XYZ file of C-alpha atoms in Angstrom:
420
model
C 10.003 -79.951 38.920
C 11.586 -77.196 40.441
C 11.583 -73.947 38.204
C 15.596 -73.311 36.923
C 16.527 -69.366 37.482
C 15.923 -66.513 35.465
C 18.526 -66.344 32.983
C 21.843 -65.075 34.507
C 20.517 -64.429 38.296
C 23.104 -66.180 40.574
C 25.424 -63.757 37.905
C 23.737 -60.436 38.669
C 23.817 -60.984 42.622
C 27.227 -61.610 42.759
C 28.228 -59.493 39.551
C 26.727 -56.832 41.943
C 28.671 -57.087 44.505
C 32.328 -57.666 42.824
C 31.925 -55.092 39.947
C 35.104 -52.898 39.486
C 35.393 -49.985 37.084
C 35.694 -50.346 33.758
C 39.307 -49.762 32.466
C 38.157 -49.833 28.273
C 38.129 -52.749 26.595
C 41.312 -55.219 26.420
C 40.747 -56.114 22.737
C 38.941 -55.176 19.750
C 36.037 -57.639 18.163
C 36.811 -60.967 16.904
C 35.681 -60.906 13.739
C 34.597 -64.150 12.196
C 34.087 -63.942 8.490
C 30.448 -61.190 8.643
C 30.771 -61.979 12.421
C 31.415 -59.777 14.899
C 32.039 -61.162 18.532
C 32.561 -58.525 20.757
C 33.557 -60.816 23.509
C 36.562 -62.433 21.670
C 35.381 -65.543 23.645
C 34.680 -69.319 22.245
C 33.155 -72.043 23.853
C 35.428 -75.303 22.887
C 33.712 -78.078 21.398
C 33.943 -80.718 24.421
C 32.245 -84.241 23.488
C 29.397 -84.955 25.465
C 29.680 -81.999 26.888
C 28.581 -79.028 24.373
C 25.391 -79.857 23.631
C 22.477 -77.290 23.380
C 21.529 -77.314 27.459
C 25.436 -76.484 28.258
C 25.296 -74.297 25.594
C 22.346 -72.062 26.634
C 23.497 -72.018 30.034
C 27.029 -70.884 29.262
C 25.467 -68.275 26.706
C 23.069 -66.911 29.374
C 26.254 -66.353 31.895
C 27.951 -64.688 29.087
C 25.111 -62.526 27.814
C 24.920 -61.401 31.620
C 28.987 -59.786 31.590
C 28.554 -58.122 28.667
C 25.332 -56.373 29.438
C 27.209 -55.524 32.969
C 29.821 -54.381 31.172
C 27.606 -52.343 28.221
C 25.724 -51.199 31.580
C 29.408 -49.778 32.771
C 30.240 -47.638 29.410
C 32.177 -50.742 28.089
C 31.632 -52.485 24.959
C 30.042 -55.852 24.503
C 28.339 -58.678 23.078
C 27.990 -62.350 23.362
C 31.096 -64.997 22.645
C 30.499 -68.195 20.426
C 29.398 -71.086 21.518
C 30.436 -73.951 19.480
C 28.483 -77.555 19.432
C 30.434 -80.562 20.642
C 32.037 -82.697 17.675
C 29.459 -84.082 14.761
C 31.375 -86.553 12.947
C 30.253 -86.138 8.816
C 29.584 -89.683 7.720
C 26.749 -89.701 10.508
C 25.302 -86.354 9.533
C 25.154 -87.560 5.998
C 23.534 -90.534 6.407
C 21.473 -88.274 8.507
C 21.727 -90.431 12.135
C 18.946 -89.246 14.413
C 21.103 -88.846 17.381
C 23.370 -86.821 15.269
C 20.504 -84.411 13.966
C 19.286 -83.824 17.518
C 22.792 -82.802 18.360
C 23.150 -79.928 15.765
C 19.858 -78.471 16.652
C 20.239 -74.911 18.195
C 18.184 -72.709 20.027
C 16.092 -70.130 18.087
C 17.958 -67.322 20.019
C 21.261 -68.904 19.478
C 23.473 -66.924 17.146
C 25.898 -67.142 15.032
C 24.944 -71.443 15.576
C 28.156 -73.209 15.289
C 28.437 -76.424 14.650
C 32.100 -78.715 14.605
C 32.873 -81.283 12.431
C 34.974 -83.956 12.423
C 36.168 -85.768 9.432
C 39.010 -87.562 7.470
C 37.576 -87.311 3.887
C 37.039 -85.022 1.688
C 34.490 -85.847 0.096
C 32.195 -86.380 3.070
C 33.319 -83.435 5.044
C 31.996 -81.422 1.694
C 28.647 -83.645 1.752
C 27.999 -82.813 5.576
C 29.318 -78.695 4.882
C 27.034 -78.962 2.081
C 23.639 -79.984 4.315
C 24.402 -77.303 6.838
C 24.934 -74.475 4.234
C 21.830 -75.558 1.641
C 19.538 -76.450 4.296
C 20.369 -73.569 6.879
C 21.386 -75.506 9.612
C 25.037 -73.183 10.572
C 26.063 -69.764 10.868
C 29.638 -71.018 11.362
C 31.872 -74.330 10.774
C 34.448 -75.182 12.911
C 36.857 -77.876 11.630
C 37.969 -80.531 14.193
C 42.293 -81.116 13.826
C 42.878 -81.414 17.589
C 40.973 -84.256 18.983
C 43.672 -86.502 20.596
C 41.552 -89.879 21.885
C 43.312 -92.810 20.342
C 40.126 -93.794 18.634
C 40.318 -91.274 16.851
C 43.945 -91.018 15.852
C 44.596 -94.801 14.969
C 42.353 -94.050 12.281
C 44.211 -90.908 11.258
C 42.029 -88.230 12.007
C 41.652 -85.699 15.072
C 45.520 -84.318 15.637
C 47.038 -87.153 13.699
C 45.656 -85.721 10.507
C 47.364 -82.283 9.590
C 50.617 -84.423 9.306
C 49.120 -85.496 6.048
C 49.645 -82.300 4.151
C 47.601 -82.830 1.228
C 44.995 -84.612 2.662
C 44.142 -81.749 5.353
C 45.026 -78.778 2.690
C 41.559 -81.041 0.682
C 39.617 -80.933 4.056
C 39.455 -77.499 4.510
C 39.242 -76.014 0.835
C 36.377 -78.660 0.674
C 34.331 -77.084 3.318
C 35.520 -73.697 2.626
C 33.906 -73.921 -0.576
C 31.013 -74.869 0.236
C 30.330 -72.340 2.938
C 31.102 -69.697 0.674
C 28.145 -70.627 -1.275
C 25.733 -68.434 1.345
C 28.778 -66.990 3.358
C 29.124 -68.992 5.835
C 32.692 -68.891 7.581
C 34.924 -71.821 8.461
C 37.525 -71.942 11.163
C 40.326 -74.548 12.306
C 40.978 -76.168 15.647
C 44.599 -77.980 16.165
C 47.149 -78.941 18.279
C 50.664 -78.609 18.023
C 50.846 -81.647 16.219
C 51.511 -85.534 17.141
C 54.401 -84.912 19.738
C 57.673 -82.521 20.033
C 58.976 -84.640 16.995
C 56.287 -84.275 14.772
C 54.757 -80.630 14.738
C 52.811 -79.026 12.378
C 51.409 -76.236 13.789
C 52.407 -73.712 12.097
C 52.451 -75.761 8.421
C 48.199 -76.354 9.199
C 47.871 -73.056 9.895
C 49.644 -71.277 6.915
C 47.847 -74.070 4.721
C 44.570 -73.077 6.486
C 44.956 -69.220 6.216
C 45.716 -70.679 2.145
C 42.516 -71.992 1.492
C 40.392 -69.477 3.242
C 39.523 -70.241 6.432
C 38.178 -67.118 8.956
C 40.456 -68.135 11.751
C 42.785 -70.779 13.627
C 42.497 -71.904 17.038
C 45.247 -73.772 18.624
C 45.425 -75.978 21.506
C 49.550 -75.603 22.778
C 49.640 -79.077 23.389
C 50.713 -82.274 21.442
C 48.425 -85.203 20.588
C 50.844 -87.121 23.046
C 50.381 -84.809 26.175
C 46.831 -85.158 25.573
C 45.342 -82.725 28.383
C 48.824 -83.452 30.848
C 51.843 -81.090 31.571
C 51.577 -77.013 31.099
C 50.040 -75.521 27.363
C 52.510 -73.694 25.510
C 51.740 -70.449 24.871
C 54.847 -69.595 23.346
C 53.534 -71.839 20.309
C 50.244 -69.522 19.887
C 52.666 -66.766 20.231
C 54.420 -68.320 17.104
C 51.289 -69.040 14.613
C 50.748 -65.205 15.730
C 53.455 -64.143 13.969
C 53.243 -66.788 11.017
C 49.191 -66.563 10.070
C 49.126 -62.984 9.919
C 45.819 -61.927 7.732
C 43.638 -63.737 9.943
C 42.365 -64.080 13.777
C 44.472 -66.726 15.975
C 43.029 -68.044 19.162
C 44.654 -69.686 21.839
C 43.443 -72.457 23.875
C 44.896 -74.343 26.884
C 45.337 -73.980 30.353
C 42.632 -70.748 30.665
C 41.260 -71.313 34.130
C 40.431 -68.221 35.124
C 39.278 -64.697 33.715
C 43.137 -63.784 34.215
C 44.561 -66.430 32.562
C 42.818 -65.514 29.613
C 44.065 -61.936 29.831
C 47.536 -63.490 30.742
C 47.727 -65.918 27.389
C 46.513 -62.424 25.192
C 49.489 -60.408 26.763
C 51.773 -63.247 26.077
C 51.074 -64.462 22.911
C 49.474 -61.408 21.027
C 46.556 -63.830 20.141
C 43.159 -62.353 18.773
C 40.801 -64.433 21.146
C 40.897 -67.518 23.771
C 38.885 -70.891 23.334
C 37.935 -71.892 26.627
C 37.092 -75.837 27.280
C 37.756 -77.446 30.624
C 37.773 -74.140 32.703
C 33.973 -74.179 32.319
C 33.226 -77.412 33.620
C 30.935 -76.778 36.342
C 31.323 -73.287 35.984
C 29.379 -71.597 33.768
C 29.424 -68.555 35.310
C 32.964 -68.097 33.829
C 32.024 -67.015 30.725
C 30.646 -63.925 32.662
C 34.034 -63.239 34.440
C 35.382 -63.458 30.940
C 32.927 -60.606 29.258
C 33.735 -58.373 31.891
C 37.346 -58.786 31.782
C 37.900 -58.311 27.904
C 35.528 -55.434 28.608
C 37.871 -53.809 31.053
C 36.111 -54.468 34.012
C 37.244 -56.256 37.705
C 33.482 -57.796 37.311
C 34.117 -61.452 38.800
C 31.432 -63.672 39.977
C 31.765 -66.037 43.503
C 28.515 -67.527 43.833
C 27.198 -69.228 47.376
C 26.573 -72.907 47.297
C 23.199 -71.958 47.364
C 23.826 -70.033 43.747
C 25.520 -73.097 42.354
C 22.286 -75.512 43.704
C 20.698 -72.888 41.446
C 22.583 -73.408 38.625
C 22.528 -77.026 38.443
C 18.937 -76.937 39.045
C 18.648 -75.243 36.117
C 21.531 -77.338 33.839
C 19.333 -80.130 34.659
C 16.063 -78.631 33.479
C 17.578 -77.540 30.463
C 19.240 -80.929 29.695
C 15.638 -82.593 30.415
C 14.283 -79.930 27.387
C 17.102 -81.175 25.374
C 17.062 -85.246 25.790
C 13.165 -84.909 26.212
C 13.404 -87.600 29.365
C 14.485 -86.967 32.682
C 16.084 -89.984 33.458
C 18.370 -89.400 30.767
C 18.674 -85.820 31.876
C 20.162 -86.803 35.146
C 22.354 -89.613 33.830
C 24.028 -86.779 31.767
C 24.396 -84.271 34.947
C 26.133 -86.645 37.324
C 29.377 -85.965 35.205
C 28.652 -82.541 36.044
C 28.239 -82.840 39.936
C 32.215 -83.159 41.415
C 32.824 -79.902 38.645
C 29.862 -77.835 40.594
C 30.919 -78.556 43.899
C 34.733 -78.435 43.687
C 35.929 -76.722 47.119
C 32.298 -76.381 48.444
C 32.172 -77.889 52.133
C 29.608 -81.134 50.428
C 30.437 -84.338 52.280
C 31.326 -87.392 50.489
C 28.042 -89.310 51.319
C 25.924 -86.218 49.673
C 28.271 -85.918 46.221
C 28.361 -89.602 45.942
C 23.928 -89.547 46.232
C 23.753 -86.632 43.510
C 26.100 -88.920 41.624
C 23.440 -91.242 41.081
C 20.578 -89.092 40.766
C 18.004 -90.735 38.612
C 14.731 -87.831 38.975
C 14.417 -84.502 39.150
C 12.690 -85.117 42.498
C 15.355 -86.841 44.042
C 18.239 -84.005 43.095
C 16.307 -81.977 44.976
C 16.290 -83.955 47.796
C 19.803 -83.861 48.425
C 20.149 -80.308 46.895
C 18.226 -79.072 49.958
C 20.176 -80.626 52.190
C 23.130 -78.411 50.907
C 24.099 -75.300 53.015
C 23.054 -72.259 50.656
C 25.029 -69.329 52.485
C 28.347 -71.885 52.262
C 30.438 -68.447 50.634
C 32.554 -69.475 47.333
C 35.566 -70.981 48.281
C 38.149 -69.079 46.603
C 40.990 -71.014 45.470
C 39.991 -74.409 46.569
C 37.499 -73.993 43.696
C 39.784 -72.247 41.331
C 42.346 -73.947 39.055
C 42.173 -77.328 37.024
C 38.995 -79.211 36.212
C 38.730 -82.314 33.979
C 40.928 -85.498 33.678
C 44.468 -84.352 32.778
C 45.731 -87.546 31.823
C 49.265 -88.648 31.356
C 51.802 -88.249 28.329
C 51.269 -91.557 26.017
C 52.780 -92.916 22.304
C 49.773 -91.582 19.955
C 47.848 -94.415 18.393
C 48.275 -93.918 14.364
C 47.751 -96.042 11.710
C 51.040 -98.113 10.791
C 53.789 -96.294 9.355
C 51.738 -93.057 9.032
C 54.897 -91.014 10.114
C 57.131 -92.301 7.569
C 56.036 -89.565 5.256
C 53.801 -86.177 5.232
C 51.659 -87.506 1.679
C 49.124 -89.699 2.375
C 50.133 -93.467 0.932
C 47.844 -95.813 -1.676
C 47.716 -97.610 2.655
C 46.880 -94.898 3.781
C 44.026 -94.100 2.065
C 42.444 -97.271 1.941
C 42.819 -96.843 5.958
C 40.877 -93.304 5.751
C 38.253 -94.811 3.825
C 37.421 -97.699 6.076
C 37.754 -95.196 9.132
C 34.983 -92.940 7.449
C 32.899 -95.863 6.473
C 33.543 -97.133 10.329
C 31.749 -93.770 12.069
C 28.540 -94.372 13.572
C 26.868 -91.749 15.962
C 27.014 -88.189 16.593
């Protein structure tokens, strides 16, 4: 097996040669209940995606700007990195897959962990494991998922339309962090389309019962990931949830897009989920920037063989198999080598990679001086999808309190979850 990189070193080369001066730093630390982020930075919880390899990877990139930018006089520390979604019913009844995936690393701090639920009572069962048994530094509350599976049953995006039953959520596991001060944030959408918002009702109820800090994604459930975020909306829970941080989320691409959405919209902090995908190496772009520096990495194709070398290694630590390991990074490949001058015969080979031995094949067959190329590998990663009705439980729009129906329908949904 090949050995992956030292941590960070297709960053330093190139941070190296693209460094800029320092220009102080764009905004204070996010501060997260007791923690302090000095990169106001956070990995979005992407299913399938976030697990502890991504996570480490991402975190070394990161780690790698701000000690650039500490290096530079300018302040900085690493962002959070936030697991992908653990639904509660399986981490109560304790699934094995679902244990493996909230497993950090023992440098990994604050560990966040997401979860997703649309009961009470089980959301305070699972917050209740991961506070007594020391398993979270942070909880981050899943309100934004928009995959019909998930919203027929009422949960995800579909769920802060239910007033009452989102308001019992989130006091739930606000609670029951508090019990070893543990902090508790909120991720949403806009709400179900442009008829049904609720935006900035979630986040006033939210800021209500004590959360440390709201995150929204400026899109409807109904977009899903389609059209243009709207910024102007994170602009707006801004100036509504006003004794806590807001992030924004959406359409952050690039180092100046995330600068952009924090001139526009006042916000305290971005959420960055798609503009990573095969691209790791953003999260140092992003340190520097909020540090004030023109710090922005363009690796060579040889760099980014580098880097998915090492994604893969990791991933083989984390499933313990290999095969497995490369089932999970062919997702990865068309991400890594957007733009790159890679044939079609070559991406569709690493597509199928099934050894460590054979991604190596091909990856030596790549051209490592091929220079980054610029904006063919810029922009949009990730399936945007297409505007669609939201799937939601029958007649769940006819009211905002949550019907005798309806509940029977959130029970069997919680009772349905299987998996991680």
């Amino acid at each position: 097996m090949t050995p992956p990189m030292q941590a960070g070193e297709a960053a330093s080369a190139d941070l190296a040669r693209t460094a800029g001066t320092p220009t102080g730093s764009v905004l204070p630390p996010l501060r997260i209940g007791r923690h302090v982020i000095q990169s106001p930075v956070v990995l979005a919880p992407m299913a399938g995606i976030t697990n502890r390899a991504f996570r480490r990877l991402c975190r070394e990139y990161g780690n790698e700007g701000t000690a650039l930018a500490s290096t530079r006089g300018a302040s900085g520390a690493t962002s959070l990195y936030v697991s992908e979604m653990i639904t509660t019913r399986a981490l109560v009844e304790r699934s094995p897959e679902t244990m493996r995936l909230i497993e950090h690393d023992p440098d990994e701090n604050p560990r966040s962990i997401q979860l997703y639920s649309v009961d009470p009572a089980t959301a305070r069962a699972a917050a209740r494991i991961l506070v007594q048994e020391d398993r979270a530094d942070h909880i981050d509350l899943n309100f934004g998922c928009p995959v019909p599976k998930v919203t027929r049953k009422g949960g995800g995006s579909a769920l802060p339309w239910k007033r009452e039953l989102f308001r019992s959520i989130v006091g739930a596991v606000v609670e029951e962090g508090a019990k070893r001060d543990i902090p508790v944030t909120v991720k949403m959408r806009k709400g179900i389309d442009d008829e049904h918002l609720t935006f900035l009702d979630a986040g006033l109820a939210a800021e209500a019962e004590g959360v440390a800090a709201v995150a929204l994604h400026g899109r409807t459930a109904a977009q899903s990931y389609s059209g243009t975020a709207d910024w102007s909306a994170i602009r707006m829970l801004k100036e509504t949830v006003t004794t806590i941080p807001v992030l924004g989320n959406g359409d952050i691409w690039s180092a100046e897009d995330a600068l952009r959405m924090v001139r526009q919209t006042g916000c305290d902090g971005v959420v960055v989920g798609r503009g990573c995908l095969g691209r790791p190496w953003l999260f140092t772009d992003l340190a520097a920037a909020f540090a004030g520096t023109e710090a922005r990495v363009t690796p060579t194709l040889g760099e980014v063989a580098d880097t998915l070398r090492k994604h893969t290694a990791y991933l083989c630590d984390f499933y313990g198999e290999e095969e497995r390991a490369c089932r999970d990074i062919r997702k990865h490949i068309a991400w890594y080598l957007k733009g790159f001058p890679a044939g079609s015969t070559i991406r569709n080979s690493l597509a199928l990679v099934d050894s460590m031995v054979s991604l190596e094949r091909l990856l030596v067959t790549l051209d490592p001086d091929a220079p980054w190329p610029g904006e063919a590998a810029e922009g949009q990663r990730g399936r945007a999808g297409s505007p669609r009705t939201v799937a939601l439980p029958d007649r769940w729009l006819e009211s905002r309190e949550l019907s005798e129906e309806h509940r029977r329908t959130i029970a069997e949904a919680e009772l349905s979850v299987s998996g991680g």
